[in-house]
Structure formats: structure tokens, C-alpha cells
Amino acid sequence: MSTGRAFKNKRTAFDSFFLHQGEEGLAAFEKGMEQVSNKLKEVYSNTEQPFIGKTPAEIEKEIAGIMNFAGKGRSLQEVLNELEGPILRNSLHISHEKSMAHLHCPPLLPGIIGECIIGTLNQSMDSWDQSTAATYVEEGMVKWLKEAAGYPETSDGVFTSGGTQSNYMGLLLARDSFCQIQWAHNVQKQGLPADFHRLRILCSEEAHFTVKKSASQLGLGEQAVITVKTDERHRMCLNDVLSTLDRLKEDGMLPFALVATCGTTDFGSIDPLPELASISKENGLWFHVDAAFGGGLLLSHSHRNKLEGLENADSMTIDFHKLFLQPVSCGAFMVKDRRHFGFLSHHADYLNPVKDEDDGIVNLVTKSTSTTRRFDALKLYLSLKTVGTETFGNMIDHTIELARYTAEYLTGLENIELKNIHPEINTIIFRYHPSDCSTDLDELNRALQQSLLHEGKGVIAKTTVDGSTFLKLTLLNPRTSEIDIHELMDEIEKTATQLMNGGLARV
Ligand SMILES: *Cc1c(COP(=O)(O)O)cnc(C)c1O
């Protein structure tokens, strides 16, 4: 029999590469964490710009220069020194106040620290015997989310890699549930039914592209997605939903799902959820709400009411790596009636045998399209606990307030055409549009965005609205202030003037 002491004295050639009971591993862990923390502090303490401004080719070349793995291993410090320039300094500094392009957030510190614990524990969420405590943490966070979203006791959920997976899961359950009801057909066992080409999904023309992508992956083809017009606030037109449904039925089609977007990617618009829920119910449609972006309003103090009707969704998508400020990746898929997860479950003898279920053992693989899965619930847990829901709400509200302020400020600026005077959440869509402009506006605005990026003055996005190029700010960073907005707009004015004088030659 081995004693603890004998185990402690046991040495292997690999001790400094793992965290374990032995002293070498513990020391290597402590030293490595200190070295990496010092390196990151060094980089962050002199990061003045959101991006270094190099070209893709320059960065690609620098990275290629460090991709050699032959020979002996080197010290962590040496490798950190080597990657500092090519990787750390060439990365987008997403936590910078002027990094405001996409729905890509500055991660909260407890989220970053959570990642460290997640990697260290390396639990896998598929079966209880690989995530003995983590299973219950994830289930607990799902319960919290259920309550926050106003979901009934019968509901359930699971963490996902993000909105893409959650939307896919929602439409998969919708498809399988419909086929079951319509034809007593089991898609899981029998594949698509004979009439699959008549199945239709409705969403707005501003819905996320993953609705189409899901339809294609579900064997229905993108043709199954029918897009409905949006109103002047970029929300799904109810009249158009009704007339589209009539038309589809007349044509012998089988609409089975309606996807509402709660926070569209460009305008952050929120489709009329209560009305769409009623229409879905009356027409036997599965009502999926893509709240990847807008779901963050669950924590808001002043804007929670915008989510009214969310609780009626048959399923919903919530991303935590957007407004919830978590490191990538972290999301959830929720379903109102947990029995629908049955369409996904498959019992593998080695992982989640039926016997386990009979014994009351929870194996989360039964609810997911993934098998091995990260313990992402922990970083959200840590963030909610340490930041507190009060401050969390204040952070989100600040970004919405800032968006309102920015819209007002931009309205008063010469040469700026603002597309959303009343931002729904925290995106701003505008373009540089001088009155006496001989330059092509699309070209000018594209060049502006590129120029700001390559000067490292601001990371903003470009998008297309009504066929024209517009610029976009996504204000997710609670540390971004009115001053940052003023500085950015001054920079835009300066850069645009230079571009117009230089005949755009600089880009
Ligand atoms: C971001 C987003 C998605 C995609 O989610 P990922 O987390 O990137 O996979 C889907 N829908 C909406 C509305 C989004 O904002």
C-alpha cells in the first residue's frame, strides 16, 4: 500500500509540466502564473492604441517567423519574450476604450481569472464523472438564467459555444418537434420526412445569418428561410409576417418556426416579442428568440422592460461573450419545455447509459449537440458574484446611456449622417457625408474605417445599410466615455479631410 508520503516523494521526468501534489509542479505553476501576469501587465501598461496598425501581411510574416517547433523545449519566460511582439502586441486590444467595432466585449477580470480556474480544473461537461461539481454549477447557472428570463419551472437549458450553436439547437428542436406532431415522424431515427422541402422558417431580413446557416445544416436548405420586411425601426413587420404566412400556406408550404431577433447585429433592434409570440401560437409555429445580443438587458436596471415577451419563447439564445462581458466563448441555449431535449439525446454506453439516468445521475451531454464541453459556467458565476448584479446592471446601463449621448452628439455634428437617432441598445450607425463631396461616399467611408484601424486611432466597423457603406460603433465597454467619443469623432473629421484632399491616395 502506498502512503501519501511515498507518493509525494515519487518523481517523474515530467513533473514541472503539470500541476500536482509534488513541489516541482506547484513551483512551476506559481512561477508561470507570475511570469505571464508580469508579461501581460507590461504589455497593457504601455498599450496606447487599440491596434498597432500593421498590415495583415506584416503580421502574418512575423507569426510565420515564430512557428518553429523543432528542437528542445525552452523556458516559458523565453517563449513569452519571443511571442510578446508578434502575438501580444499585434493583437487587437479589445479592452481599449476605442475598440468598438463588433459585438466583441472587453472581458471582465473575474471572467479572465475564471478562465484560469476552468483550464486548471479542465472538467468536461459531458458526463457527471468528468465534471463532478461543475455539472451542478452549470445547472445552477441555468436555473439563475431561467428565473432571470421569467421562464417556467418546466424549462431547461445548457451552455453552448455561442449564438451559432444555440440558434442551431433551437431550429433543430423546432424541426423535430414539428415533424413529430405533423407526421408522427422521428427525424432523429428516420432522417428527414418525404415532405421536408415544404418546411419553412420565418425571420426578419435583419436576422442573423446563422438562421440560414442552421437551415442548411439541418438539411432544409437556405431556401427554407423566408425573410420578412422590417419597419423604420428595423423590427419585424407584423403585417408582413401575417401576409407571408398566408402566402406560404396558399402555396402549400409548411411554416414551422418563427425566429425573432432581440438585438439585431447592426441596429440592436428588438422584434415585437409579445405579438410575435401570439402569432406563433395561433399558427402552430415554434417561437425561437435570438437574444444573443439583447439578452444582456436581463441585467439592466432601466431597460429590462424591452425584453417583455421573451418568456413566451419556445427556445432562446443568450450569449455571455457579448453584453455579459465574458471572455470568448460563453453562451446558453434555453428551452421552455425541457422534454424537447429528448430530440437530442443519445445514450452512449460509455458516457451516459440509461442506467445512470435511472440512478439520478446527471450527464449534460444528453442536452447538447457537443460532447466534450468547457466549464464556461464558472466564469459567469465568478463575474456575477464578484461584480454583483447591481454594478453589472450599472455597467450595461452606462453603455446604453453612452449610445444615447453619442447619437445626440453626432446629430449636432456637421458632415455626419446618423442612421439611428434613437439607438435601441448600444450600437451607432453613421457615415461621413460632407455636403459638397466629390468623392464616392462608399469609398470614402471604407477608407476612413481602414485608415483609423491602420493608424491605430480607433477600431470601428463598417456595414451596409440600404446598399450604402456605413460606419458602426458597438459600445460594449463600460469604461468608454463621452471624451473617447469626442476624440474619435475629431479623428474621423481629420482623417476624412486628409483622405479627400489626398484623393484617397493614402489608403
Ligand atoms: C453574435 C450573434 C450570433 C452568433 O453568435 P456567436 O456567439 O458568434 O456564435 C447570432 N445571433 C445574433 C443576434 C448575434 O448577435
XYZ file of N, CA and C in Angstrom, residues 116-306:
573
model
N -8.762 30.887 -16.002
C -7.584 30.229 -15.444
C -8.011 29.022 -14.587
N -9.057 29.207 -13.810
C -9.544 28.085 -12.988
C -10.144 27.000 -13.892
N -10.875 27.447 -14.928
C -11.514 26.490 -15.849
C -10.454 25.604 -16.501
N -9.383 26.226 -16.967
C -8.313 25.465 -17.611
C -7.597 24.549 -16.636
N -7.419 25.032 -15.429
C -6.714 24.233 -14.425
C -7.526 22.994 -14.052
N -8.806 23.204 -13.754
C -9.648 22.058 -13.378
C -9.914 21.146 -14.580
N -10.017 21.776 -15.754
C -10.273 21.052 -17.004
C -11.360 19.991 -16.889
N -12.475 20.391 -16.326
C -13.612 19.480 -16.243
C -14.250 19.385 -17.630
N -14.883 18.288 -17.925
C -15.607 18.186 -19.184
C -17.075 17.941 -18.872
N -17.914 18.814 -19.452
C -19.316 18.866 -19.031
C -20.188 17.745 -19.593
N -19.618 16.823 -20.357
C -20.496 15.809 -20.956
C -21.062 14.813 -19.960
N -20.209 14.311 -19.056
C -20.751 13.338 -18.105
C -20.391 13.732 -16.676
N -21.242 13.316 -15.744
C -21.022 13.697 -14.347
C -19.665 13.222 -13.853
N -19.225 12.052 -14.304
C -17.949 11.546 -13.787
C -16.744 12.299 -14.344
N -16.981 13.317 -15.199
C -15.891 14.185 -15.655
C -16.096 15.627 -15.180
N -17.174 15.850 -14.464
C -17.490 17.222 -14.025
C -18.328 17.122 -12.753
N -17.742 16.486 -11.753
C -18.481 16.084 -10.547
C -19.148 17.238 -9.805
N -18.474 18.391 -9.758
C -19.090 19.580 -9.147
C -19.592 20.528 -10.234
N -18.832 20.594 -11.334
C -19.144 21.541 -12.411
C -20.546 21.326 -12.967
N -20.982 20.067 -13.053
C -22.332 19.764 -13.542
C -23.366 20.584 -12.780
N -23.197 20.638 -11.457
C -24.200 21.323 -10.634
C -24.052 22.841 -10.703
N -22.823 23.306 -10.973
C -22.638 24.753 -11.147
C -23.353 25.183 -12.432
N -23.137 24.414 -13.499
C -23.809 24.772 -14.756
C -25.329 24.702 -14.588
N -25.799 23.654 -13.939
C -27.243 23.534 -13.718
C -27.757 24.704 -12.875
N -26.945 25.136 -11.918
C -27.321 26.273 -11.074
C -27.380 27.568 -11.858
N -26.421 27.747 -12.786
C -26.426 28.969 -13.599
C -27.613 28.958 -14.565
N -27.952 27.775 -15.054
C -29.125 27.649 -15.930
C -30.386 28.025 -15.146
N -30.437 27.601 -13.900
C -31.593 27.921 -13.054
C -31.675 29.437 -12.849
N -30.513 30.044 -12.602
C -30.478 31.508 -12.439
C -31.013 32.196 -13.701
N -30.561 31.695 -14.844
C -30.963 32.295 -16.121
C -32.464 32.107 -16.363
N -32.969 30.925 -16.024
C -34.407 30.655 -16.157
C -35.201 31.703 -15.397
N -34.784 31.941 -14.155
C -35.510 32.894 -13.317
C -35.370 34.312 -13.866
N -34.148 34.646 -14.285
C -33.909 35.998 -14.811
C -34.765 36.239 -16.053
N -34.943 35.197 -16.864
C -35.681 35.352 -18.119
C -37.188 35.185 -17.921
N -37.601 34.844 -16.708
C -39.024 34.644 -16.442
C -39.550 33.344 -17.027
N -38.667 32.375 -17.173
C -39.047 31.085 -17.744
C -39.706 30.192 -16.686
N -40.644 29.320 -17.112
C -41.352 28.472 -16.136
C -40.484 27.337 -15.605
N -41.008 26.693 -14.587
C -40.324 25.569 -13.941
C -39.990 24.457 -14.949
N -40.858 24.276 -15.947
C -40.660 23.199 -16.932
C -39.488 23.442 -17.870
N -38.895 24.641 -17.819
C -37.848 24.982 -18.786
C -36.501 24.411 -18.370
N -35.549 24.502 -19.283
C -34.220 23.969 -19.013
C -33.252 24.617 -19.997
N -31.992 24.372 -19.800
C -31.011 24.976 -20.697
C -29.662 24.330 -20.559
N -28.743 24.779 -21.402
C -27.407 24.208 -21.405
C -26.451 25.271 -21.947
N -25.219 25.245 -21.496
C -24.242 26.206 -22.019
C -23.762 25.765 -23.399
N -23.483 26.763 -24.249
C -23.056 26.480 -25.621
C -21.818 27.323 -25.948
N -21.298 27.101 -27.139
C -20.135 27.888 -27.572
C -20.551 29.282 -28.032
N -21.845 29.534 -28.137
C -22.315 30.858 -28.543
C -23.603 30.790 -29.336
N -23.941 31.924 -29.924
C -25.213 32.066 -30.615
C -25.389 31.142 -31.807
N -24.300 30.845 -32.484
C -24.395 29.967 -33.649
C -24.918 28.597 -33.225
N -24.296 28.042 -32.200
C -24.736 26.726 -31.720
C -26.144 26.801 -31.128
N -26.436 27.855 -30.384
C -27.755 27.963 -29.745
C -28.866 28.098 -30.796
N -28.637 28.911 -31.826
C -29.655 29.042 -32.872
C -29.863 27.719 -33.601
N -28.760 27.030 -33.847
C -28.841 25.727 -34.499
C -29.666 24.756 -33.653
N -29.408 24.756 -32.360
C -30.143 23.841 -31.481
C -31.625 24.177 -31.437
N -31.947 25.480 -31.412
C -33.350 25.898 -31.379
C -34.089 25.415 -32.616
N -33.459 25.591 -33.780
C -34.137 25.207 -35.022
C -34.174 23.692 -35.194
N -33.195 23.012 -34.627
C -33.202 21.545 -34.679
C -34.389 20.997 -33.867
N -34.557 21.521 -32.655
C -35.686 21.059 -31.834
C -37.013 21.447 -32.487
N -37.039 22.639 -33.100
C -38.271 23.095 -33.771
C -38.629 22.147 -34.913
N -37.646 21.802 -35.721
C -37.870 20.904 -36.868
C -38.367 19.535 -36.393
N -37.667 18.992 -35.402
C -38.001 17.636 -34.962
C -39.356 17.580 -34.257
N -39.650 18.655 -33.526
C -40.928 18.704 -32.832
C -42.063 18.783 -33.860
N -41.879 19.609 -34.883
C -42.919 19.750 -35.907
C -43.151 18.432 -36.644
N -42.080 17.768 -37.025
C -42.222 16.508 -37.773
C -42.922 15.449 -36.930
N -42.644 15.499 -35.644
C -43.292 14.574 -34.713
C -44.797 14.824 -34.687
N -45.173 16.111 -34.538
C -46.583 16.460 -34.427
C -47.310 16.247 -35.760
N -46.696 16.693 -36.847
C -47.334 16.677 -38.161
C -47.491 15.271 -38.732
N -46.416 14.469 -38.606
C -46.442 13.165 -39.283
C -46.102 11.992 -38.366
N -46.016 12.256 -37.056
C -45.504 11.231 -36.126
C -44.189 10.671 -36.680
N -43.392 11.574 -37.236
C -42.147 11.174 -37.879
C -40.970 11.525 -36.972
N -40.085 10.568 -36.739
C -38.941 10.772 -35.862
C -37.688 11.071 -36.704
N -37.340 12.351 -36.804
C -36.206 12.745 -37.653
C -34.901 12.143 -37.135
N -34.801 12.088 -35.813
C -33.576 11.569 -35.208
C -33.283 10.146 -35.696
N -34.318 9.338 -35.787
C -34.128 7.938 -36.196
C -34.273 7.741 -37.709
N -35.201 8.491 -38.306
C -35.562 8.192 -39.692
C -35.033 9.168 -40.732
N -34.377 10.234 -40.258
C -33.927 11.245 -41.215
C -35.078 12.154 -41.607
N -34.855 12.997 -42.615
C -35.876 13.968 -42.995
C -37.109 13.277 -43.571
N -38.292 13.847 -43.319
C -39.515 13.270 -43.885
C -39.604 13.576 -45.390
N -40.475 12.831 -46.071
C -40.608 12.983 -47.530
C -40.912 14.432 -47.924
N -41.699 15.103 -47.097
C -42.143 16.453 -47.444
C -41.234 17.557 -46.921
N -39.986 17.209 -46.623
C -39.093 18.191 -45.971
C -38.935 19.485 -46.772
N -39.052 19.386 -48.106
C -38.825 20.582 -48.930
C -39.935 21.621 -48.788
N -40.990 21.265 -48.071
C -42.072 22.240 -47.855
C -41.916 22.998 -46.530
N -40.947 22.567 -45.715
C -40.772 23.197 -44.393
C -40.206 24.622 -44.531
N -40.769 25.541 -43.741
C -40.332 26.937 -43.840
C -40.102 27.568 -42.460
N -39.093 28.444 -42.412
C -38.745 29.193 -41.192
C -38.900 30.673 -41.517
N -39.556 31.427 -40.639
C -39.678 32.874 -40.865
C -38.747 33.641 -39.940
N -38.111 34.659 -40.478
C -37.343 35.584 -39.639
C -37.300 36.912 -40.372
N -36.769 37.937 -39.734
C -36.730 39.234 -40.415
C -35.540 39.282 -41.348
N -35.571 40.224 -42.265
C -34.451 40.360 -43.202
C -33.185 40.823 -42.489
N -33.324 41.249 -41.225
C -32.144 41.670 -40.471
C -31.722 40.627 -39.440
N -32.313 39.435 -39.503
C -31.947 38.365 -38.569
C -30.512 37.921 -38.853
N -29.914 37.266 -37.887
C -28.522 36.843 -38.017
C -28.377 35.754 -39.087
N -27.230 35.776 -39.787
C -27.042 34.821 -40.892
C -27.054 33.358 -40.440
N -26.877 33.132 -39.146
C -26.839 31.746 -38.670
C -28.210 31.064 -38.735
N -29.273 31.851 -38.951
C -30.590 31.217 -39.151
C -30.533 30.433 -40.473
N -30.005 31.090 -41.507
C -29.876 30.415 -42.811
C -28.875 29.268 -42.733
N -27.789 29.525 -42.039
C -26.751 28.510 -41.922
C -27.318 27.259 -41.207
N -28.119 27.499 -40.180
C -28.714 26.369 -39.465
C -29.628 25.588 -40.399
N -30.462 26.320 -41.157
C -31.395 25.645 -42.069
C -30.621 24.766 -43.037
N -29.493 25.269 -43.511
C -28.717 24.482 -44.458
C -28.150 23.240 -43.758
N -27.653 23.419 -42.543
C -27.085 22.266 -41.826
C -28.147 21.268 -41.382
N -29.388 21.741 -41.274
C -30.468 20.846 -40.851
C -31.079 20.108 -42.038
N -30.476 20.264 -43.204
C -30.944 19.543 -44.378
C -32.133 20.176 -45.060
N -32.508 21.388 -44.629
C -33.679 22.044 -45.219
C -33.283 23.005 -46.332
N -32.012 23.366 -46.337
C -31.543 24.312 -47.344
C -31.876 25.739 -46.935
N -31.078 26.675 -47.429
C -31.355 28.091 -47.123
C -32.701 28.515 -47.689
N -33.148 27.823 -48.720
C -34.458 28.121 -49.316
C -35.587 28.020 -48.284
N -35.361 27.308 -47.198
C -36.400 27.144 -46.185
C -36.605 28.422 -45.368
N -35.649 29.353 -45.446
C -35.760 30.572 -44.642
C -36.407 31.692 -45.447
N -37.550 32.147 -44.968
C -38.271 33.223 -45.640
C -38.090 34.488 -44.796
N -37.535 35.527 -45.415
C -37.305 36.743 -44.628
C -38.446 37.731 -44.813
N -38.756 38.363 -43.697
C -39.886 39.279 -43.628
C -39.333 40.697 -43.531
N -40.046 41.644 -44.079
C -39.596 43.060 -44.071
C -39.520 43.617 -42.647
N -38.718 44.665 -42.509
C -38.626 45.335 -41.210
C -39.195 46.741 -41.334
N -39.597 47.315 -40.198
C -40.169 48.665 -40.208
C -39.059 49.710 -40.085
N -39.453 50.978 -39.867
C -38.451 52.060 -39.850
C -37.514 51.927 -38.647
N -37.926 51.162 -37.645
C -37.029 50.915 -36.503
C -36.317 49.559 -36.628
N -36.361 49.018 -37.837
C -35.652 47.764 -38.141
C -36.195 46.562 -37.384
N -37.478 46.612 -37.048
C -38.125 45.487 -36.369
C -39.024 44.755 -37.362
N -39.208 43.492 -37.109
C -40.030 42.669 -37.976
C -41.429 43.279 -38.134
N -41.905 43.422 -39.372
C -43.234 43.977 -39.654
C -44.295 42.918 -39.403
N -45.203 43.216 -38.482
C -46.210 42.212 -38.145
C -47.133 41.908 -39.326
N -47.536 42.963 -40.057
C -48.417 42.736 -41.208
C -47.769 41.831 -42.231
N -46.469 42.051 -42.406
C -45.752 41.250 -43.387
C -45.607 39.801 -42.915
N -45.499 39.619 -41.615
C -45.432 38.254 -41.071
C -46.735 37.532 -41.414
N -47.862 38.231 -41.156
C -49.165 37.600 -41.389
C -49.397 37.311 -42.865
N -49.052 38.282 -43.720
C -49.314 38.038 -45.149
C -48.354 36.958 -45.688
N -47.136 36.928 -45.152
C -46.200 35.882 -45.599
C -46.720 34.504 -45.195
N -47.246 34.420 -43.987
C -47.792 33.135 -43.528
C -48.939 32.684 -44.434
N -49.830 33.638 -44.768
C -50.954 33.311 -45.657
C -50.446 32.794 -46.999
N -49.484 33.529 -47.535
C -48.959 33.178 -48.852
C -48.329 31.783 -48.822
N -47.533 31.530 -47.781
C -46.855 30.233 -47.693
C -47.867 29.096 -47.622
N -48.924 29.324 -46.846
C -49.931 28.276 -46.704
C -50.671 28.051 -48.020
N -50.985 29.162 -48.708
C -51.635 29.049 -50.028
C -50.785 28.239 -51.000
N -49.477 28.447 -50.884
C -48.554 27.751 -51.786
C -48.255 26.321 -51.344
N -48.923 25.878 -50.286
C -48.728 24.506 -49.831
C -47.466 24.302 -49.010
N -46.901 25.390 -48.521
C -45.703 25.268 -47.688
C -46.087 25.013 -46.232
N -45.094 24.583 -45.450
C -45.352 24.258 -44.047
C -44.453 25.090 -43.128
N -44.888 26.338 -42.820
C -44.090 27.131 -41.877
C -44.125 26.459 -40.500
N -42.961 26.246 -39.908
C -42.941 25.551 -38.610
C -42.227 26.340 -37.519
N -41.477 27.373 -37.898
C -40.747 28.137 -36.879
C -40.705 29.610 -37.229
N -40.731 30.439 -36.180
C -40.559 31.869 -36.361
C -39.401 32.296 -35.450
N -38.413 32.918 -36.056
C -37.260 33.381 -35.279
C -37.352 34.885 -35.105
N -37.458 35.343 -33.873
C -37.432 36.779 -33.600
C -36.024 37.136 -33.158
N -35.573 38.322 -33.532
C -34.259 38.756 -33.083
C -34.424 39.792 -31.986
N -33.730 39.574 -30.897
C -33.765 40.509 -29.778
C -32.372 41.117 -29.717
N -32.200 42.183 -30.483
C -30.885 42.805 -30.627
C -30.250 42.392 -31.936
N -30.629 43.076 -33.029
C -30.011 42.740 -34.320
C -28.572 43.264 -34.320
N -27.755 42.624 -35.149
C -26.326 42.901 -35.138
C -26.024 44.371 -35.446
N -26.700 44.963 -36.418
C -26.389 46.349 -36.760
C -27.106 47.362 -35.868
N -28.431 47.299 -35.832
C -29.180 48.355 -35.149
C -29.575 47.988 -33.718
N -29.317 46.760 -33.311
C -29.710 46.356 -31.966
C -31.218 46.334 -31.796
N -31.948 46.292 -32.925
C -33.403 46.381 -32.820
C -33.996 45.102 -32.244
N -35.133 45.270 -31.604
C -35.793 44.156 -30.925
C -37.149 43.935 -31.581
N -37.335 42.778 -32.163
C -38.617 42.473 -32.816
C -39.726 42.490 -31.757
N -40.982 42.784 -32.165
C -42.089 42.854 -31.182
C -42.403 41.466 -30.615
N -41.753 41.145 -29.506
C -41.821 39.777 -28.969
C -43.221 39.327 -28.546
N -44.005 40.134 -27.785
C -45.318 39.633 -27.358
C -46.223 39.310 -28.542
N -46.227 40.209 -29.546
C -47.092 39.994 -30.709
C -46.636 38.779 -31.509
N -45.335 38.640 -31.675
C -44.823 37.503 -32.446
C -45.082 36.184 -31.719
N -45.050 36.249 -30.385
C -45.355 35.048 -29.602
C -46.793 34.618 -29.872
N -47.719 35.593 -29.903
C -49.136 35.266 -30.152
C -49.318 34.694 -31.553
N -48.701 35.344 -32.532
C -48.834 34.856 -33.918
C -48.303 33.424 -34.013
N -47.193 33.170 -33.346
C -46.603 31.826 -33.392
C -47.565 30.807 -32.815
N -48.134 31.171 -31.675
C -49.036 30.254 -31.005
C -50.253 29.941 -31.888
N -50.833 31.011 -32.451
C -52.020 30.819 -33.286
C -51.743 29.971 -34.524
N -50.516 30.026 -34.997
C -50.194 29.319 -36.240
C -49.380 28.046 -36.037
N -49.275 27.630 -34.787
C -48.552 26.387 -34.501
C -47.070 26.458 -34.854
N -46.469 27.661 -34.721
C -45.051 27.807 -35.034
C -44.215 27.740 -33.758
N -43.055 27.163 -33.871
C -42.084 27.201 -32.762
C -41.533 28.619 -32.720
N -41.555 29.235 -31.538
C -41.101 30.626 -31.416
C -39.703 30.647 -30.786
N -38.706 30.881 -31.628
C -37.331 30.964 -31.123
C -36.902 32.425 -31.072
N -36.358 32.862 -29.941
C -35.859 34.234 -29.844
C -34.336 34.226 -29.798
N -33.744 34.866 -30.784
C -32.293 35.008 -30.822
C -31.936 36.265 -30.029
N -31.656 36.057 -28.740
C -31.312 37.185 -27.860
C -29.816 37.165 -27.542
N -29.022 36.741 -28.528
C -27.568 36.659 -28.325
C -27.030 38.003 -27.817
N -27.511 39.078 -28.406
C -27.075 40.427 -28.046
C -27.991 40.995 -26.944
N -29.290 41.089 -27.237
C -30.232 41.750 -26.328
C -30.415 41.057 -24.988
N -30.057 39.784 -24.911
C -30.194 39.042 -23.653
C -29.466 39.715 -22.501
N -28.457 40.523 -22.830
C -27.714 41.237 -21.789
C -28.604 42.191 -20.995
N -29.732 42.601 -21.599
C -30.629 43.531 -20.911
C -31.310 42.883 -19.704
N -31.174 41.561 -19.588
C -31.707 40.888 -18.395
C -31.108 41.493 -17.134
N -29.895 42.015 -17.231
C -29.229 42.579 -16.051
C -29.430 44.086 -15.920
N -29.989 44.696 -16.967
C -30.136 46.158 -16.956
C -31.168 46.595 -15.911
N -30.913 47.751 -15.290
C -31.897 48.298 -14.338
C -32.973 49.081 -15.087
N -32.566 49.784 -16.147
C -33.505 50.708 -16.799
C -34.146 50.166 -18.068
N -33.595 49.076 -18.631
C -34.095 48.636 -19.945
C -34.572 47.191 -19.977
N -34.758 46.601 -18.799
C -35.210 45.210 -18.722
C -36.561 45.044 -19.418
N -37.380 46.123 -19.375
C -38.731 46.052 -19.965
C -38.713 45.798 -21.477
N -37.578 46.090 -22.124
C -37.510 45.849 -23.574
C -37.589 44.361 -23.898
